[in-house]
Short mmCIF file of C-alpha atoms and ligand atoms in Angstrom, two decimals:
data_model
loop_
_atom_site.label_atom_id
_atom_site.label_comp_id
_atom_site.label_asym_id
_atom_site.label_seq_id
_atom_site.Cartn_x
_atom_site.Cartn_y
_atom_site.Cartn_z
CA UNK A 262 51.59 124.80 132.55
CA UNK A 263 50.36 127.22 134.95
CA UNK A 264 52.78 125.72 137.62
CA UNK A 265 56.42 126.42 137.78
CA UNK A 266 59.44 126.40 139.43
CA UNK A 267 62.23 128.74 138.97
CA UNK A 268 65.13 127.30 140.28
CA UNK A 269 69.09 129.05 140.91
CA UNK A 270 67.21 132.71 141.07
CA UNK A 271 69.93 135.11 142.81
CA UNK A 272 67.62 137.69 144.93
CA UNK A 273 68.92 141.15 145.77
CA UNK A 274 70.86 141.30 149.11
CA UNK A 275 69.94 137.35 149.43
CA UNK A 276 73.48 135.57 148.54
CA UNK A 277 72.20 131.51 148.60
CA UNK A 278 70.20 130.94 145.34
CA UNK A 279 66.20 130.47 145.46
CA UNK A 280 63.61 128.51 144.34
CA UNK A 281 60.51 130.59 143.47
CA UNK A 282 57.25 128.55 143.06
CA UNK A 283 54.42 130.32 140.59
CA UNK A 284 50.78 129.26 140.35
CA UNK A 285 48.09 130.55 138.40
CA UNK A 286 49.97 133.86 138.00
CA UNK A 287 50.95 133.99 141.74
CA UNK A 288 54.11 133.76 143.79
CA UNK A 289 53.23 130.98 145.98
CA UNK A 290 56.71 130.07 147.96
CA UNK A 291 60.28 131.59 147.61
CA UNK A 292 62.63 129.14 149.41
CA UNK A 293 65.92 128.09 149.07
CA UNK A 294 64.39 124.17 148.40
CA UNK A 295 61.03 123.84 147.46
CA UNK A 296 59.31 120.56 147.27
CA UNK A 297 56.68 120.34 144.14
CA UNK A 298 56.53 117.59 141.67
CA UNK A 299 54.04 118.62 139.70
CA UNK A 300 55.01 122.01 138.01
CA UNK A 301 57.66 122.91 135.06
CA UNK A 302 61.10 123.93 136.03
CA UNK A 303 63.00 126.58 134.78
CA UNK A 304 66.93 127.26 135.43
CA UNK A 305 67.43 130.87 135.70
CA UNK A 306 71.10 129.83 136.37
CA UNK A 307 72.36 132.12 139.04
CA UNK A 308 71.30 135.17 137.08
CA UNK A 309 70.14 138.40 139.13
CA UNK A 310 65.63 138.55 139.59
CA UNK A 311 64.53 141.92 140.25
CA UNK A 312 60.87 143.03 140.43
CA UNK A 313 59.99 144.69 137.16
CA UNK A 314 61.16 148.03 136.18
CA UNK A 315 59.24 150.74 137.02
CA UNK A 316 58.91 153.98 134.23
CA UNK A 317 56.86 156.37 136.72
CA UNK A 318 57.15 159.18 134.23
CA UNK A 319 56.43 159.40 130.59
CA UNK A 320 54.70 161.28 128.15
CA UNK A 321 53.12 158.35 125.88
CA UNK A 322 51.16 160.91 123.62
CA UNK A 323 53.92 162.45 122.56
CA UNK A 324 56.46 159.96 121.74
CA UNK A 325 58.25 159.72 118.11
CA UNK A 326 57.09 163.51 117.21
CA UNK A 327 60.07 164.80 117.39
CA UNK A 328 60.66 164.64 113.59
CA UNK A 329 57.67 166.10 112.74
CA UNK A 330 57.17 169.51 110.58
CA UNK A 331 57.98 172.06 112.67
CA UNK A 332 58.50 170.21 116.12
CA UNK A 333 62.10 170.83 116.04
CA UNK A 334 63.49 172.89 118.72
CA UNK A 335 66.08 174.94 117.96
CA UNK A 336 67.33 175.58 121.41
CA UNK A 337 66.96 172.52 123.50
CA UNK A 338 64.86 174.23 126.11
CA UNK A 339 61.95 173.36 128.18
CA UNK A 340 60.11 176.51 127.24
CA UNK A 341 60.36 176.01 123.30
CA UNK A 342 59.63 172.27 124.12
CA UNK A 343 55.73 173.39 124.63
CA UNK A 344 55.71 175.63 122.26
CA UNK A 345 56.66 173.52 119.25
CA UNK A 346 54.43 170.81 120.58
CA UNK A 347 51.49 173.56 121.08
CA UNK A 348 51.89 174.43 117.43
CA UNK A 349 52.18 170.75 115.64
CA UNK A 350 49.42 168.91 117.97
CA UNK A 351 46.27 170.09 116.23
CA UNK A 352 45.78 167.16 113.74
CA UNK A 353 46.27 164.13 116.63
CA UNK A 354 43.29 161.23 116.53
CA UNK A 355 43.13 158.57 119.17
CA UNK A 356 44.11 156.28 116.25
CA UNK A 357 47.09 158.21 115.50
CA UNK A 358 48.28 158.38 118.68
CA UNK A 359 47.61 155.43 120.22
CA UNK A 360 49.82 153.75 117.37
CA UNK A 361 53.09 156.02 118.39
CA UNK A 362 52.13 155.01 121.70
CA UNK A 363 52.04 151.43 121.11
CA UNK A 364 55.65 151.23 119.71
CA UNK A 365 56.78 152.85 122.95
CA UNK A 366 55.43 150.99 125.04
CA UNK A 367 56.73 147.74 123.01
CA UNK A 368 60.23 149.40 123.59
CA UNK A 369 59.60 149.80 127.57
CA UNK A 370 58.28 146.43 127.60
CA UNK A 371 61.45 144.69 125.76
CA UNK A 372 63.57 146.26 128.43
CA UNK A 373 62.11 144.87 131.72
CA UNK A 374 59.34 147.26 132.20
CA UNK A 375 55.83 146.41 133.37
CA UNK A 376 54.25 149.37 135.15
CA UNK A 377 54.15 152.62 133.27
CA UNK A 378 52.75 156.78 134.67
CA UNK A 379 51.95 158.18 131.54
CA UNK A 380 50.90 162.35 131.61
CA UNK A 381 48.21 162.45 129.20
CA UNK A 382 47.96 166.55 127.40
CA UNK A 383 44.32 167.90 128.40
CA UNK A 384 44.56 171.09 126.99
CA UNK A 385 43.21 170.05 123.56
CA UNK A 386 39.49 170.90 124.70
CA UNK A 387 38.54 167.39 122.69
CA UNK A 388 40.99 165.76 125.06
CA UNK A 389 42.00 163.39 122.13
CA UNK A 390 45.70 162.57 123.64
CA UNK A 391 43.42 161.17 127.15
CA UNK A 392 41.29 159.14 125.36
CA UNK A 393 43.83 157.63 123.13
CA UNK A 394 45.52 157.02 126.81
CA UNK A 395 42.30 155.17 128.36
CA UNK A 396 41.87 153.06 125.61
CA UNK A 397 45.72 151.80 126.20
CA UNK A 398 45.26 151.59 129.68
CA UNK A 399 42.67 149.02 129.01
CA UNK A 400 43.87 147.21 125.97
CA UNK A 401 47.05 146.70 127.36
CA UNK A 402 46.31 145.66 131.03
CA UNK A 403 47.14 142.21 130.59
CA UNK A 404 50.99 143.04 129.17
CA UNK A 405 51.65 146.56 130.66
CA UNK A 406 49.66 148.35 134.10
CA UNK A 407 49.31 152.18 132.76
CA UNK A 408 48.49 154.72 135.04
CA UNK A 409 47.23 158.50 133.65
CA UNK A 410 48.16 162.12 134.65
CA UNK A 411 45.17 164.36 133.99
CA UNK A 412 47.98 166.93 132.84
CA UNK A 413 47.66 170.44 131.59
CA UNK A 414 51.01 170.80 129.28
CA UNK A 415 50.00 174.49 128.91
CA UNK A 416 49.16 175.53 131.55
CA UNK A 417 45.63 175.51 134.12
CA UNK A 418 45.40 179.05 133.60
CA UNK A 419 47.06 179.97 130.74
CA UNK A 420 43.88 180.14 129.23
CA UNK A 421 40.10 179.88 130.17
CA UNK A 422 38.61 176.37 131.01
CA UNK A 423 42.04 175.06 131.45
CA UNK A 424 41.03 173.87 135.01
CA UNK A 425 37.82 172.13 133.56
CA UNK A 426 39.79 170.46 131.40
CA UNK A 427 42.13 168.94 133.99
CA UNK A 428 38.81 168.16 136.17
CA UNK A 429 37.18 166.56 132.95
CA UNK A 430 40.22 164.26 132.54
CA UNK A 431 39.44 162.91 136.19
CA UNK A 432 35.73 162.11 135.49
CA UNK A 433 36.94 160.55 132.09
CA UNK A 434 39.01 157.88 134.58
CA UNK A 435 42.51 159.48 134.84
CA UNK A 436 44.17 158.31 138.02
CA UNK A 437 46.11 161.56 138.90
CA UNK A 438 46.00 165.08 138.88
CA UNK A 439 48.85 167.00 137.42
CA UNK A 440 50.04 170.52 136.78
CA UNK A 441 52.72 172.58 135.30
CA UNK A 442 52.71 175.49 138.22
CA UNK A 443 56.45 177.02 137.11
CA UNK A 444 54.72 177.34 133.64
CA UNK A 445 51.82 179.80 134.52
CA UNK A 446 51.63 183.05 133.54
CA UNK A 447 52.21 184.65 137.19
CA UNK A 448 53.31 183.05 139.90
CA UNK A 449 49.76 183.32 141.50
CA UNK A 450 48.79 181.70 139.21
CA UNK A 451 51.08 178.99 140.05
CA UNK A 452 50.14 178.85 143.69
CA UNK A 453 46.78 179.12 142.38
CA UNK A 454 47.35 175.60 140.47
CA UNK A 455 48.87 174.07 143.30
CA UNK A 456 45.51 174.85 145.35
CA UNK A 457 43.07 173.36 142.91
CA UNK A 458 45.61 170.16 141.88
CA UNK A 459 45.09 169.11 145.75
CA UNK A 460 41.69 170.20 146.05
CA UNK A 461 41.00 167.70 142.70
CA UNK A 462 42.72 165.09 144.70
CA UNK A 463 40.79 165.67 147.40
CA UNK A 464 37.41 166.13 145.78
CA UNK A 465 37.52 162.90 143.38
CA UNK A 466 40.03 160.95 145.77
CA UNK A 467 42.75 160.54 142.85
CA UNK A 468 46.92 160.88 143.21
CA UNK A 469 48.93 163.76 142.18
CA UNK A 470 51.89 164.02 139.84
CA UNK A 471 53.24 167.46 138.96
CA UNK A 472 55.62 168.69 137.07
CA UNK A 473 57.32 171.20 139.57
CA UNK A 474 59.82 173.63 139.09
CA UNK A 475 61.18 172.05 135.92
CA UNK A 476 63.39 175.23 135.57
CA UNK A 477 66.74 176.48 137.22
CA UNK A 478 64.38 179.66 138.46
CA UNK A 479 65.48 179.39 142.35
CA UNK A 480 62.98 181.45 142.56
CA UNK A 481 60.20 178.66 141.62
CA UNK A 482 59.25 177.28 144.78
CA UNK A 483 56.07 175.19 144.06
CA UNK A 484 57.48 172.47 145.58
CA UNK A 485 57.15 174.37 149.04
CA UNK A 486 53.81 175.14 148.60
CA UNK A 487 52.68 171.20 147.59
CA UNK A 488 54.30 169.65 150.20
CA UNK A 489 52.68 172.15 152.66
CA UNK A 490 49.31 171.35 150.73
CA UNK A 491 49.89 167.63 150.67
CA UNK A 492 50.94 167.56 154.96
CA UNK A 493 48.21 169.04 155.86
CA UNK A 494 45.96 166.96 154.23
CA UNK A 495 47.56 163.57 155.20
CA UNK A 496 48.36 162.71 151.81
CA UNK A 497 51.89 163.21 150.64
CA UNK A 498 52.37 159.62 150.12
CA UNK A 499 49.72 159.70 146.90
CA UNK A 500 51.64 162.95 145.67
CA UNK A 501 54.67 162.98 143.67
CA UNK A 502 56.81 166.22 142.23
CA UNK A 503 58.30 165.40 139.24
CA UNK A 504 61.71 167.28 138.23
CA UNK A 505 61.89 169.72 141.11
CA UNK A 506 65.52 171.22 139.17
CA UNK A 507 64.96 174.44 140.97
CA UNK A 508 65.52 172.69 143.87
CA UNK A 509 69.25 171.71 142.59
CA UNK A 510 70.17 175.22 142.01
CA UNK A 511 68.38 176.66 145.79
CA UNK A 512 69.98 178.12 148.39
CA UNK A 513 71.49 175.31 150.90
CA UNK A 514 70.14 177.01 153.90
CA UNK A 515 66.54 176.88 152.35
CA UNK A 516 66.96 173.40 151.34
CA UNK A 517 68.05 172.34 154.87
CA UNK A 518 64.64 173.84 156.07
CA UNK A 519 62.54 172.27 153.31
CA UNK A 520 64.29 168.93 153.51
CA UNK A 521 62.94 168.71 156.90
CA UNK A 522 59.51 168.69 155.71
CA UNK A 523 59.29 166.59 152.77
CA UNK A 524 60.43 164.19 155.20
CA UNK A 525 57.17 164.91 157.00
CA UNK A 526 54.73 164.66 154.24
CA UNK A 527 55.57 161.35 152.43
CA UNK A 528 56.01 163.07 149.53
CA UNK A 529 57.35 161.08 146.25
CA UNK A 530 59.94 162.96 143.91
CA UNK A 531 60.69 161.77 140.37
CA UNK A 532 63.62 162.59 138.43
CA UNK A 533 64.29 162.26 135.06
CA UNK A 534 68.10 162.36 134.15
CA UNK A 535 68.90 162.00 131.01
CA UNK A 536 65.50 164.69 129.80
CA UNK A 537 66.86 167.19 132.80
CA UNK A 538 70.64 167.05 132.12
CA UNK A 539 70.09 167.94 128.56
CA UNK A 540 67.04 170.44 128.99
CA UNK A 541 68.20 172.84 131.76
CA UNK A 542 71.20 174.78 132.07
CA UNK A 543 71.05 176.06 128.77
CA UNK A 544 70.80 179.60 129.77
CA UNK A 545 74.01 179.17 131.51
CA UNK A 546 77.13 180.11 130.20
CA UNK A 547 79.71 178.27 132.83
CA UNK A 548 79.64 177.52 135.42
CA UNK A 549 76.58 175.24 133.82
CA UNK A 550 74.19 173.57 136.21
CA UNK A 551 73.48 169.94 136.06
CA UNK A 552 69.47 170.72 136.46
CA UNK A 553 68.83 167.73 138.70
CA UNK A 554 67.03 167.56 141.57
CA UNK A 555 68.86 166.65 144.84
CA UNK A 556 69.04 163.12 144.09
CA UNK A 557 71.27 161.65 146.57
CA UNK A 558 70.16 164.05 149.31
CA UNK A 559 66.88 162.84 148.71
CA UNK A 560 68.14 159.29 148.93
CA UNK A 561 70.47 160.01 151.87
CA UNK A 562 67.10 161.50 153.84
CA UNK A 563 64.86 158.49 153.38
CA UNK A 564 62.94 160.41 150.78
CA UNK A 565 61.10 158.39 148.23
CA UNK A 566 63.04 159.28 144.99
CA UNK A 567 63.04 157.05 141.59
CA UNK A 568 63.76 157.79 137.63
CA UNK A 569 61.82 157.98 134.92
CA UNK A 570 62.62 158.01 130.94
CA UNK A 571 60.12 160.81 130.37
CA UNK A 572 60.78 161.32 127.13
CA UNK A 573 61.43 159.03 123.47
CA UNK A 574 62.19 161.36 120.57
CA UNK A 575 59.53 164.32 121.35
CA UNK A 576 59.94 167.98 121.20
CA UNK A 577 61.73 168.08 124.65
CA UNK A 578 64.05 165.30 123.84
CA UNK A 579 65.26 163.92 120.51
CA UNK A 580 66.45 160.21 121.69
CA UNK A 581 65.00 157.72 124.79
CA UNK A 582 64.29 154.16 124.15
CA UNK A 583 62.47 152.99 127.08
CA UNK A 584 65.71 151.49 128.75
CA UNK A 585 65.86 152.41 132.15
CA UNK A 586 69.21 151.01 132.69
CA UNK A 587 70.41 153.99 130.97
CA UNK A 588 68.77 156.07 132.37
CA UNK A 589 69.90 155.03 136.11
CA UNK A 590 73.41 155.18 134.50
CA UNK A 591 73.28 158.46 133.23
CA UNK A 592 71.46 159.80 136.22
CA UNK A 593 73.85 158.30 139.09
CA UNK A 594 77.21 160.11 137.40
CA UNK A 595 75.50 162.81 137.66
CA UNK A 596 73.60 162.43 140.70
CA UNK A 597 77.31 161.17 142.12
CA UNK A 598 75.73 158.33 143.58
CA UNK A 599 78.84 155.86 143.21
CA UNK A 600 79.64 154.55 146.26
CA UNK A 601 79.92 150.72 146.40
CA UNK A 602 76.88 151.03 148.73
CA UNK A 603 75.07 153.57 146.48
CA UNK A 604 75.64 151.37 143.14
CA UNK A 605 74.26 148.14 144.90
CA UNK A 606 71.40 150.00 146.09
CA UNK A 607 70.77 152.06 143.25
CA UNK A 608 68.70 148.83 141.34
CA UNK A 609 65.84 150.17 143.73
CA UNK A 610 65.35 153.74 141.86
CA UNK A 611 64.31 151.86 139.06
CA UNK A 612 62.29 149.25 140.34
CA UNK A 613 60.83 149.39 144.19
CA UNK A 614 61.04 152.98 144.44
CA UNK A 615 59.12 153.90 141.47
CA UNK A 616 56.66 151.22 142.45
CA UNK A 617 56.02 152.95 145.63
CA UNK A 618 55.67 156.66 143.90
CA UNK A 619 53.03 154.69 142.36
CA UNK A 620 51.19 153.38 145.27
CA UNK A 621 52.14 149.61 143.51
CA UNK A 622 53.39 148.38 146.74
CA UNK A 623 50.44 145.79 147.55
CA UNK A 624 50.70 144.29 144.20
CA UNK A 625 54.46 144.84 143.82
CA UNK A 626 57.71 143.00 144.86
CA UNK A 627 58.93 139.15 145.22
CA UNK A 628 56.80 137.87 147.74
CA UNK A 629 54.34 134.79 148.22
CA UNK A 630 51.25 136.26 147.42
CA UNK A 631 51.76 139.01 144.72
CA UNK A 632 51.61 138.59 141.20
CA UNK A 633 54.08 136.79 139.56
CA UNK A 634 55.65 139.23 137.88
CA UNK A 635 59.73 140.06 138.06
CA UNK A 636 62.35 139.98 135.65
CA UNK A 637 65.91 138.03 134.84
CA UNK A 638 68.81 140.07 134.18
CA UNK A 639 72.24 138.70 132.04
CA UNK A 640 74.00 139.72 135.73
CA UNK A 641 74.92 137.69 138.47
CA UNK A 642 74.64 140.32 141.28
CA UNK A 643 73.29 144.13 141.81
CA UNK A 644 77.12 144.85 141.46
CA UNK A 645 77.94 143.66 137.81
CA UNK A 646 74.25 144.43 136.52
CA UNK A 647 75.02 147.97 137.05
CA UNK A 648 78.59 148.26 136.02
CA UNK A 649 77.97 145.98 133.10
CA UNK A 650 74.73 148.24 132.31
CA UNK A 651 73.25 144.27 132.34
CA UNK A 652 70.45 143.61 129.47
CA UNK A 653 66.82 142.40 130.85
CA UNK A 654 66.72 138.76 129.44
CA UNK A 655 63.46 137.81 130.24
CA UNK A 656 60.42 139.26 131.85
CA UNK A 657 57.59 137.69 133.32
CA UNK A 658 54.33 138.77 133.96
CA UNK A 659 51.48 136.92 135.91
CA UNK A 660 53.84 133.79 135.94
CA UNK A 661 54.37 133.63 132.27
CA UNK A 662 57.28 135.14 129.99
CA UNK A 663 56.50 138.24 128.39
CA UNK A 664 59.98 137.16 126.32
CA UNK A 665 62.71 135.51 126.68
CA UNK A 666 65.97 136.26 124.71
CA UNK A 667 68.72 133.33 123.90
CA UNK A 668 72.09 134.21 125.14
CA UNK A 669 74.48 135.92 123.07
CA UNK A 670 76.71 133.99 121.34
CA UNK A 671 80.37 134.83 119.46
CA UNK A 672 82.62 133.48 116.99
CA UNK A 673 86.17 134.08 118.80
CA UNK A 674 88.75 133.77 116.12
CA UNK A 675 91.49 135.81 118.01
CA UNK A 676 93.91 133.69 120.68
CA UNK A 677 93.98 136.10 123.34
CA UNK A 678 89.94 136.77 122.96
CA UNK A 679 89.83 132.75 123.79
FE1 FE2 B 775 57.36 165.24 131.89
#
């Protein structure tokens, strides 16, 4: 039945429990008493609605290559990351990847995720890994919205055409530029990148999503230069910097200044714990750095920051499963983000905020009006779905379950378990 009725739905921040009326894929009322007779009701008893998880950040082409000959890196960094995955991509078809792909995206899926940034590699000149990515996009749009980062994993100017390449992607349909700036072979080369990425923007009217200063280098300051880009042309709220770990390691009297303007631009940040905790630091001895982005100064400032998985089993990163509660778990120990009002907040770095870095917000969120889409977790507040690390337990999209999972049942045989 197209119509339904969700009764004894526990909002965030809301404490009586709603009703939320569906139709045709729609939210149509969200009440605490709705009358409709007509429709098919469905108990969610109590349990904690959120609006679908968000994964802003993933590399879709690459996932489950980690095991491949030769993709193994030996030390865990960034750096030998690309390489291994710049020697082992040359036999990739659309067919081959778009089957890794699809497994991935099953995993995201099963844990409460609907809307997925995927960085598609265009520095294979047949721009296989892109068109495996378009073809998803479309195939998939019913179950999954997929957005795709014109991305140059080796660089824009690491080699010749390399800017083509990334301009190509946008003709081809990707819906962002991206870049790798701390990754070029001179740093004016880097500045050079950041340049053309907004002048891309500009020219084909598209987002940006860059991978900035994924290094502990203090001395990479792309981020500086983007957000300076991105003010002056009105349009920091359709750019996101992804990683930004230099910016954990700078200077605090340089991040004071800076702070100040990201607040001015708009500007998005994503952050990808679990990826960044395990990739940087490693040419520390100890002290060792964390390699995270300022997180909860981000937060604290009213700057737009989410996570992202990144990652599953790849060159960069040998595990990753889609699960962003994990993720948000990892990254607020070591974000430090565990206040009582930091943990009932924190819900929104998974779901609202990463909505917004995606410019979602129209067709995004628990209101009359939007798509019917929001998920059920096994929680009964923001509270004990964090602590617990809650499971999704059913996710629905357009006003109809994706899945559905039975609850858990045991055999106690022990007294004091009783
Ligand atoms: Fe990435």
């Amino acid at each position: 039945m197209s119509r339904k009725k969700f009764i004894n739905a526990k909002l965030k921040s809301v404490n009586e429990l709603q009703e939320i009326l569906t139709d045709h894929g729609v939210f149509q009322e969200i009440s605490p008493r709705i009358s409709a007779p007509d429709c098919e009701i469905i108990d969610l008893q109590g349990k904690l609605i959120l609006p679908p998880y968000v994964d802003p950040h993933i590399h879709l082409d690459y996932v489950f290559t980690a095991r491949k000959q030769g993709a193994a890196n030996g030390t865990g960094t960034l750096f030998e990351g690309i390489q291994r995955w710049s020697e082992t991509k040359s036999d990739l078809t659309v067919d081959e990847i778009k089957a890794r792909a699809i497994i991935a995206v099953k995993k995201e899926l099963a844990h409460g995720v609907q809307f997925i940034r995927t960085h598609a590699d265009v520095t294979d000149p047949s721009l296989t890994s892109l068109k495996a990515m378009l073809e998803l996009r479309e195939e998939l749009k019913d179950l999954v919205t997929i957005q795709i980062v014109s991305f140059p994993q080796e660089g824009m100017y690491a080699y010749k055409g390399g800017q083509e390449l990334v301009e190509e992607g946008l003709k081809m349909g990707a819906d962002c530029v991206g870049g790798i700036p701390h990754f070029e072979l001179a740093r004016e080369f880097g500045e050079q990148s950041i340049h053309s990425i907004v002048n891309l923007a500009l020219k084909y009217d598209r987002m940006i999503d860059v991978h900035c200063d994924e290094t502990d280098d203090v001395q990479s300051r792309f981020l500086e230069l983007l957000n300076a880009l991105v003010l002056m042309e009105g349009i920091g709220k359709k750019t996101t910097a992804s990683h930004t770990c230099s910016f954990g390691s700078a200077d605090n009297s340089y991040a004071f200044k800076l702070m100040k303007n990201l607040k001015k631009s708009g500007l998005n940040f994503i952050s990808c714990p679990t990826e960044n905790i395990y990739l940087q630091g490693r040419q520390d001895t100890y002290p060792k750095r964390r390699g995270l982005t300022r997180v909860k100064e981000l937060f604290e400032n009213g700057i737009n920051v989410c996570f992202a998985q990144d990652s599953i089993q790849d060159p960069w990163y040998p595990l990753g499963n889609g699960n962003l509660m994990n993720v948000l778990d990892n990254g607020i120990h070591i974000a430090q983000m565990m206040s009582f009002e930091e943990i009932d907040r924190c819900l929104d770095l998974i779901t609202v905020n990463g909505a917004k870095t995606m410019n979602l917000t129209n067709s995004y969120g628990i209101e009359a009006g939007k798509p019917a889409n929001f998920i059920v977790l096994d929680a009964k507040n923001e509270f004990e779905a964090v602590s617990e690390r809650a499971d999704v337990s059913a996710s629905i999209r357009n006003g109809e379950f994706l899945f559905k999972k039975a609850p858990v049942s045991y055999e106690i045989q022990n007294d004091f378990m009783k």
